[in-house]
């Protein structure tokens, strides 16, 4: 049985993007990107909302064709193309690149997808993460905290929790660029 792992970057003050949807403030260098490649390579699928999927689909299908692409970027392009992707969207009708479109988050269907996966599923996108959290579908959190204060923007965790959820620390890692990984799992 797999787990659903929320993987997101946030500023130190908790924002995952600026008010104008900019995510260029993140400090992703070769060390961090190589580590992310290793983690994502071990996943059995990617779950995202439409906005995140479209952002990824604009760049990653051909990123390795760019002669200026770093080795880690070129490697991730292949990883991204090969992984099965599920995009949750009420408006998207079809998508390319090994992608299945699902129009509604049905908790029982998501749990069945997770339970049938031969490994973990990476979850990305703040809106979808918020929905999965409301339905108690997130098993682990891999949050990358970047050393920047944005002041305003879109917070990763928007909806107030109805109940307390205790987590266990799995690991931390500090990267040379100042980014810190906080990896937590649900307490069972």
PDB file of N, CA, C and O in Angstrom, residues 128-180:
ATOM      1  N   UNK A 128      -5.313  21.603  -4.398  1.00  0.00           N
ATOM      2  CA  UNK A 128      -5.551  20.172  -4.282  1.00  0.00           C
ATOM      3  C   UNK A 128      -5.086  19.662  -2.919  1.00  0.00           C
ATOM      4  O   UNK A 128      -5.770  18.840  -2.294  1.00  0.00           O
ATOM      5  N   UNK A 129      -3.950  20.157  -2.446  1.00  0.00           N
ATOM      6  CA  UNK A 129      -3.470  19.754  -1.121  1.00  0.00           C
ATOM      7  C   UNK A 129      -4.497  20.120  -0.059  1.00  0.00           C
ATOM      8  O   UNK A 129      -4.770  19.319   0.853  1.00  0.00           O
ATOM      9  N   UNK A 130      -5.071  21.302  -0.164  1.00  0.00           N
ATOM     10  CA  UNK A 130      -6.091  21.734   0.793  1.00  0.00           C
ATOM     11  C   UNK A 130      -7.281  20.775   0.785  1.00  0.00           C
ATOM     12  O   UNK A 130      -7.779  20.372   1.840  1.00  0.00           O
ATOM     13  N   UNK A 131      -7.715  20.378  -0.397  1.00  0.00           N
ATOM     14  CA  UNK A 131      -8.835  19.434  -0.518  1.00  0.00           C
ATOM     15  C   UNK A 131      -8.460  18.081   0.077  1.00  0.00           C
ATOM     16  O   UNK A 131      -9.235  17.486   0.835  1.00  0.00           O
ATOM     17  N   UNK A 132      -7.274  17.582  -0.251  1.00  0.00           N
ATOM     18  CA  UNK A 132      -6.835  16.293   0.287  1.00  0.00           C
ATOM     19  C   UNK A 132      -6.725  16.352   1.812  1.00  0.00           C
ATOM     20  O   UNK A 132      -7.079  15.402   2.499  1.00  0.00           O
ATOM     21  N   UNK A 133      -6.242  17.472   2.341  1.00  0.00           N
ATOM     22  CA  UNK A 133      -6.137  17.612   3.798  1.00  0.00           C
ATOM     23  C   UNK A 133      -7.515  17.622   4.458  1.00  0.00           C
ATOM     24  O   UNK A 133      -7.709  17.012   5.509  1.00  0.00           O
ATOM     25  N   UNK A 134      -8.474  18.312   3.847  1.00  0.00           N
ATOM     26  CA  UNK A 134      -9.841  18.329   4.402  1.00  0.00           C
ATOM     27  C   UNK A 134     -10.427  16.924   4.475  1.00  0.00           C
ATOM     28  O   UNK A 134     -11.200  16.605   5.361  1.00  0.00           O
ATOM     29  N   UNK A 135     -10.047  16.075   3.507  1.00  0.00           N
ATOM     30  CA  UNK A 135     -10.554  14.701   3.465  1.00  0.00           C
ATOM     31  C   UNK A 135      -9.612  13.715   4.170  1.00  0.00           C
ATOM     32  O   UNK A 135      -9.806  12.500   4.062  1.00  0.00           O
ATOM     33  N   UNK A 136      -8.593  14.245   4.842  1.00  0.00           N
ATOM     34  CA  UNK A 136      -7.651  13.419   5.601  1.00  0.00           C
ATOM     35  C   UNK A 136      -6.968  12.366   4.723  1.00  0.00           C
ATOM     36  O   UNK A 136      -6.844  11.202   5.105  1.00  0.00           O
ATOM     37  N   UNK A 137      -6.501  12.793   3.552  1.00  0.00           N
ATOM     38  CA  UNK A 137      -5.889  11.875   2.592  1.00  0.00           C
ATOM     39  C   UNK A 137      -4.361  11.999   2.501  1.00  0.00           C
ATOM     40  O   UNK A 137      -3.749  11.268   1.743  1.00  0.00           O
ATOM     41  N   UNK A 138      -3.764  12.910   3.243  1.00  0.00           N
ATOM     42  CA  UNK A 138      -2.311  13.103   3.158  1.00  0.00           C
ATOM     43  C   UNK A 138      -1.643  12.280   4.259  1.00  0.00           C
ATOM     44  O   UNK A 138      -1.964  12.416   5.431  1.00  0.00           O
ATOM     45  N   UNK A 139      -0.705  11.427   3.850  1.00  0.00           N
ATOM     46  CA  UNK A 139      -0.008  10.544   4.787  1.00  0.00           C
ATOM     47  C   UNK A 139       1.326  11.110   5.248  1.00  0.00           C
ATOM     48  O   UNK A 139       1.755  10.858   6.367  1.00  0.00           O
ATOM     49  N   UNK A 140       2.012  11.821   4.353  1.00  0.00           N
ATOM     50  CA  UNK A 140       3.316  12.394   4.683  1.00  0.00           C
ATOM     51  C   UNK A 140       3.447  13.786   4.090  1.00  0.00           C
ATOM     52  O   UNK A 140       2.767  14.128   3.112  1.00  0.00           O
ATOM     53  N   UNK A 141       4.339  14.559   4.683  1.00  0.00           N
ATOM     54  CA  UNK A 141       4.626  15.925   4.238  1.00  0.00           C
ATOM     55  C   UNK A 141       6.124  16.048   4.011  1.00  0.00           C
ATOM     56  O   UNK A 141       6.904  15.754   4.918  1.00  0.00           O
ATOM     57  N   UNK A 142       6.519  16.462   2.820  1.00  0.00           N
ATOM     58  CA  UNK A 142       7.915  16.789   2.517  1.00  0.00           C
ATOM     59  C   UNK A 142       7.908  18.265   2.120  1.00  0.00           C
ATOM     60  O   UNK A 142       7.704  18.591   0.952  1.00  0.00           O
ATOM     61  N   UNK A 143       8.098  19.116   3.104  1.00  0.00           N
ATOM     62  CA  UNK A 143       8.004  20.551   2.892  1.00  0.00           C
ATOM     63  C   UNK A 143       9.411  21.134   2.843  1.00  0.00           C
ATOM     64  O   UNK A 143      10.203  20.949   3.768  1.00  0.00           O
ATOM     65  N   UNK A 144       9.706  21.830   1.745  1.00  0.00           N
ATOM     66  CA  UNK A 144      10.988  22.512   1.587  1.00  0.00           C
ATOM     67  C   UNK A 144      10.797  23.970   1.961  1.00  0.00           C
ATOM     68  O   UNK A 144      10.045  24.692   1.298  1.00  0.00           O
ATOM     69  N   UNK A 145      11.453  24.398   3.029  1.00  0.00           N
ATOM     70  CA  UNK A 145      11.347  25.771   3.508  1.00  0.00           C
ATOM     71  C   UNK A 145      12.530  26.553   2.957  1.00  0.00           C
ATOM     72  O   UNK A 145      13.686  26.247   3.247  1.00  0.00           O
ATOM     73  N   UNK A 146      12.215  27.562   2.134  1.00  0.00           N
ATOM     74  CA  UNK A 146      13.249  28.374   1.481  1.00  0.00           C
ATOM     75  C   UNK A 146      13.533  29.620   2.322  1.00  0.00           C
ATOM     76  O   UNK A 146      12.609  30.210   2.891  1.00  0.00           O
ATOM     77  N   UNK A 147      14.793  30.033   2.377  1.00  0.00           N
ATOM     78  CA  UNK A 147      15.167  31.171   3.217  1.00  0.00           C
ATOM     79  C   UNK A 147      14.817  32.512   2.570  1.00  0.00           C
ATOM     80  O   UNK A 147      15.680  33.276   2.131  1.00  0.00           O
ATOM     81  N   UNK A 148      13.532  32.765   2.504  1.00  0.00           N
ATOM     82  CA  UNK A 148      13.038  34.019   1.943  1.00  0.00           C
ATOM     83  C   UNK A 148      11.718  34.345   2.635  1.00  0.00           C
ATOM     84  O   UNK A 148      10.956  33.442   2.977  1.00  0.00           O
ATOM     85  N   UNK A 149      11.487  35.623   2.877  1.00  0.00           N
ATOM     86  CA  UNK A 149      10.206  36.085   3.410  1.00  0.00           C
ATOM     87  C   UNK A 149       9.476  36.799   2.279  1.00  0.00           C
ATOM     88  O   UNK A 149       9.985  37.777   1.729  1.00  0.00           O
ATOM     89  N   UNK A 150       8.308  36.316   1.908  1.00  0.00           N
ATOM     90  CA  UNK A 150       7.545  36.923   0.815  1.00  0.00           C
ATOM     91  C   UNK A 150       6.590  38.008   1.299  1.00  0.00           C
ATOM     92  O   UNK A 150       6.175  38.858   0.530  1.00  0.00           O
ATOM     93  N   UNK A 151       6.209  37.958   2.560  1.00  0.00           N
ATOM     94  CA  UNK A 151       5.325  38.978   3.096  1.00  0.00           C
ATOM     95  C   UNK A 151       3.864  38.762   2.788  1.00  0.00           C
ATOM     96  O   UNK A 151       3.013  38.882   3.654  1.00  0.00           O
ATOM     97  N   UNK A 152       3.569  38.442   1.552  1.00  0.00           N
ATOM     98  CA  UNK A 152       2.200  38.166   1.109  1.00  0.00           C
ATOM     99  C   UNK A 152       2.249  37.119   0.019  1.00  0.00           C
ATOM    100  O   UNK A 152       3.270  36.908  -0.608  1.00  0.00           O
ATOM    101  N   UNK A 153       1.103  36.523  -0.216  1.00  0.00           N
ATOM    102  CA  UNK A 153       1.009  35.526  -1.273  1.00  0.00           C
ATOM    103  C   UNK A 153      -0.005  34.480  -0.914  1.00  0.00           C
ATOM    104  O   UNK A 153      -0.917  34.717  -0.114  1.00  0.00           O
ATOM    105  N   UNK A 154       0.155  33.329  -1.502  1.00  0.00           N
ATOM    106  CA  UNK A 154      -0.774  32.228  -1.269  1.00  0.00           C
ATOM    107  C   UNK A 154      -0.159  31.266  -0.263  1.00  0.00           C
ATOM    108  O   UNK A 154       0.865  30.648  -0.531  1.00  0.00           O
ATOM    109  N   UNK A 155      -0.784  31.145   0.907  1.00  0.00           N
ATOM    110  CA  UNK A 155      -0.230  30.225   1.900  1.00  0.00           C
ATOM    111  C   UNK A 155      -0.450  28.773   1.481  1.00  0.00           C
ATOM    112  O   UNK A 155      -1.433  28.452   0.811  1.00  0.00           O
ATOM    113  N   UNK A 156       0.463  27.928   1.881  1.00  0.00           N
ATOM    114  CA  UNK A 156       0.302  26.506   1.579  1.00  0.00           C
ATOM    115  C   UNK A 156      -0.900  25.937   2.321  1.00  0.00           C
ATOM    116  O   UNK A 156      -1.725  25.245   1.750  1.00  0.00           O
ATOM    117  N   UNK A 157      -0.995  26.231   3.603  1.00  0.00           N
ATOM    118  CA  UNK A 157      -2.096  25.705   4.408  1.00  0.00           C
ATOM    119  C   UNK A 157      -3.111  26.827   4.622  1.00  0.00           C
ATOM    120  O   UNK A 157      -2.886  27.727   5.402  1.00  0.00           O
ATOM    121  N   UNK A 158      -4.225  26.759   3.885  1.00  0.00           N
ATOM    122  CA  UNK A 158      -5.206  27.845   3.910  1.00  0.00           C
ATOM    123  C   UNK A 158      -6.389  27.577   4.811  1.00  0.00           C
ATOM    124  O   UNK A 158      -6.829  28.446   5.529  1.00  0.00           O
ATOM    125  N   UNK A 159      -6.946  26.403   4.743  1.00  0.00           N
ATOM    126  CA  UNK A 159      -8.164  26.128   5.510  1.00  0.00           C
ATOM    127  C   UNK A 159      -7.802  25.774   6.942  1.00  0.00           C
ATOM    128  O   UNK A 159      -6.878  25.004   7.176  1.00  0.00           O
ATOM    129  N   UNK A 160      -8.553  26.324   7.885  1.00  0.00           N
ATOM    130  CA  UNK A 160      -8.299  25.931   9.283  1.00  0.00           C
ATOM    131  C   UNK A 160      -8.627  24.455   9.479  1.00  0.00           C
ATOM    132  O   UNK A 160      -9.560  23.930   8.866  1.00  0.00           O
ATOM    133  N   UNK A 161      -7.851  23.801  10.282  1.00  0.00           N
ATOM    134  CA  UNK A 161      -8.088  22.394  10.588  1.00  0.00           C
ATOM    135  C   UNK A 161      -9.229  22.278  11.584  1.00  0.00           C
ATOM    136  O   UNK A 161      -9.324  23.061  12.529  1.00  0.00           O
ATOM    137  N   UNK A 162     -10.075  21.319  11.369  1.00  0.00           N
ATOM    138  CA  UNK A 162     -11.187  21.093  12.288  1.00  0.00           C
ATOM    139  C   UNK A 162     -10.726  20.371  13.536  1.00  0.00           C
ATOM    140  O   UNK A 162     -11.359  20.445  14.569  1.00  0.00           O
ATOM    141  N   UNK A 163      -9.640  19.658  13.411  1.00  0.00           N
ATOM    142  CA  UNK A 163      -9.121  18.932  14.561  1.00  0.00           C
ATOM    143  C   UNK A 163      -7.608  18.886  14.481  1.00  0.00           C
ATOM    144  O   UNK A 163      -7.017  19.036  13.415  1.00  0.00           O
ATOM    145  N   UNK A 164      -7.011  18.674  15.604  1.00  0.00           N
ATOM    146  CA  UNK A 164      -5.562  18.569  15.683  1.00  0.00           C
ATOM    147  C   UNK A 164      -5.104  17.268  15.036  1.00  0.00           C
ATOM    148  O   UNK A 164      -5.769  16.233  15.174  1.00  0.00           O
ATOM    149  N   UNK A 165      -3.997  17.333  14.339  1.00  0.00           N
ATOM    150  CA  UNK A 165      -3.391  16.141  13.751  1.00  0.00           C
ATOM    151  C   UNK A 165      -1.921  16.120  14.140  1.00  0.00           C
ATOM    152  O   UNK A 165      -1.146  16.970  13.710  1.00  0.00           O
ATOM    153  N   UNK A 166      -1.559  15.168  14.950  1.00  0.00           N
ATOM    154  CA  UNK A 166      -0.167  15.040  15.351  1.00  0.00           C
ATOM    155  C   UNK A 166       0.624  14.322  14.269  1.00  0.00           C
ATOM    156  O   UNK A 166       0.117  13.388  13.627  1.00  0.00           O
ATOM    157  N   UNK A 167       1.851  14.767  14.083  1.00  0.00           N
ATOM    158  CA  UNK A 167       2.741  14.188  13.089  1.00  0.00           C
ATOM    159  C   UNK A 167       4.025  13.729  13.765  1.00  0.00           C
ATOM    160  O   UNK A 167       4.400  14.239  14.817  1.00  0.00           O
ATOM    161  N   UNK A 168       4.697  12.796  13.135  1.00  0.00           N
ATOM    162  CA  UNK A 168       6.000  12.338  13.608  1.00  0.00           C
ATOM    163  C   UNK A 168       7.063  12.829  12.636  1.00  0.00           C
ATOM    164  O   UNK A 168       6.869  12.785  11.407  1.00  0.00           O
ATOM    165  N   UNK A 169       8.174  13.283  13.182  1.00  0.00           N
ATOM    166  CA  UNK A 169       9.295  13.713  12.357  1.00  0.00           C
ATOM    167  C   UNK A 169       9.969  12.487  11.757  1.00  0.00           C
ATOM    168  O   UNK A 169      10.346  11.562  12.474  1.00  0.00           O
ATOM    169  N   UNK A 170      10.102  12.478  10.435  1.00  0.00           N
ATOM    170  CA  UNK A 170      10.783  11.395   9.737  1.00  0.00           C
ATOM    171  C   UNK A 170      12.238  11.782   9.495  1.00  0.00           C
ATOM    172  O   UNK A 170      13.149  11.005   9.755  1.00  0.00           O
ATOM    173  N   UNK A 171      12.442  13.017   9.009  1.00  0.00           N
ATOM    174  CA  UNK A 171      13.805  13.452   8.702  1.00  0.00           C
ATOM    175  C   UNK A 171      13.828  14.958   8.490  1.00  0.00           C
ATOM    176  O   UNK A 171      12.798  15.578   8.198  1.00  0.00           O
ATOM    177  N   UNK A 172      15.014  15.515   8.630  1.00  0.00           N
ATOM    178  CA  UNK A 172      15.274  16.894   8.221  1.00  0.00           C
ATOM    179  C   UNK A 172      16.556  16.872   7.411  1.00  0.00           C
ATOM    180  O   UNK A 172      17.366  15.945   7.530  1.00  0.00           O
ATOM    181  N   UNK A 173      16.712  17.869   6.594  1.00  0.00           N
ATOM    182  CA  UNK A 173      17.962  18.015   5.855  1.00  0.00           C
ATOM    183  C   UNK A 173      18.140  19.492   5.544  1.00  0.00           C
ATOM    184  O   UNK A 173      17.192  20.157   5.119  1.00  0.00           O
ATOM    185  N   UNK A 174      19.334  19.972   5.772  1.00  0.00           N
ATOM    186  CA  UNK A 174      19.666  21.348   5.419  1.00  0.00           C
ATOM    187  C   UNK A 174      20.572  21.304   4.188  1.00  0.00           C
ATOM    188  O   UNK A 174      21.598  20.610   4.189  1.00  0.00           O
ATOM    189  N   UNK A 175      20.184  22.031   3.163  1.00  0.00           N
ATOM    190  CA  UNK A 175      20.964  22.081   1.926  1.00  0.00           C
ATOM    191  C   UNK A 175      21.933  23.253   1.974  1.00  0.00           C
ATOM    192  O   UNK A 175      21.731  24.210   2.740  1.00  0.00           O
ATOM    193  N   UNK A 176      22.942  23.209   1.153  1.00  0.00           N
ATOM    194  CA  UNK A 176      23.955  24.254   1.117  1.00  0.00           C
ATOM    195  C   UNK A 176      23.419  25.621   0.750  1.00  0.00           C
ATOM    196  O   UNK A 176      24.012  26.647   1.094  1.00  0.00           O
ATOM    197  N   UNK A 177      22.283  25.668   0.066  1.00  0.00           N
ATOM    198  CA  UNK A 177      21.689  26.944  -0.335  1.00  0.00           C
ATOM    199  C   UNK A 177      20.771  27.539   0.732  1.00  0.00           C
ATOM    200  O   UNK A 177      20.134  28.554   0.515  1.00  0.00           O
ATOM    201  N   UNK A 178      20.685  26.885   1.894  1.00  0.00           N
ATOM    202  CA  UNK A 178      19.862  27.381   2.987  1.00  0.00           C
ATOM    203  C   UNK A 178      18.466  26.813   3.056  1.00  0.00           C
ATOM    204  O   UNK A 178      17.731  27.078   4.003  1.00  0.00           O
ATOM    205  N   UNK A 179      18.054  26.028   2.070  1.00  0.00           N
ATOM    206  CA  UNK A 179      16.742  25.390   2.093  1.00  0.00           C
ATOM    207  C   UNK A 179      16.778  24.262   3.121  1.00  0.00           C
ATOM    208  O   UNK A 179      17.778  23.554   3.256  1.00  0.00           O
ATOM    209  N   UNK A 180      15.662  24.103   3.848  1.00  0.00           N
ATOM    210  CA  UNK A 180      15.554  23.045   4.848  1.00  0.00           C
ATOM    211  C   UNK A 180      14.366  22.158   4.498  1.00  0.00           C
ATOM    212  O   UNK A 180      13.258  22.648   4.279  1.00  0.00           O
TER     213      UNK A 180
END
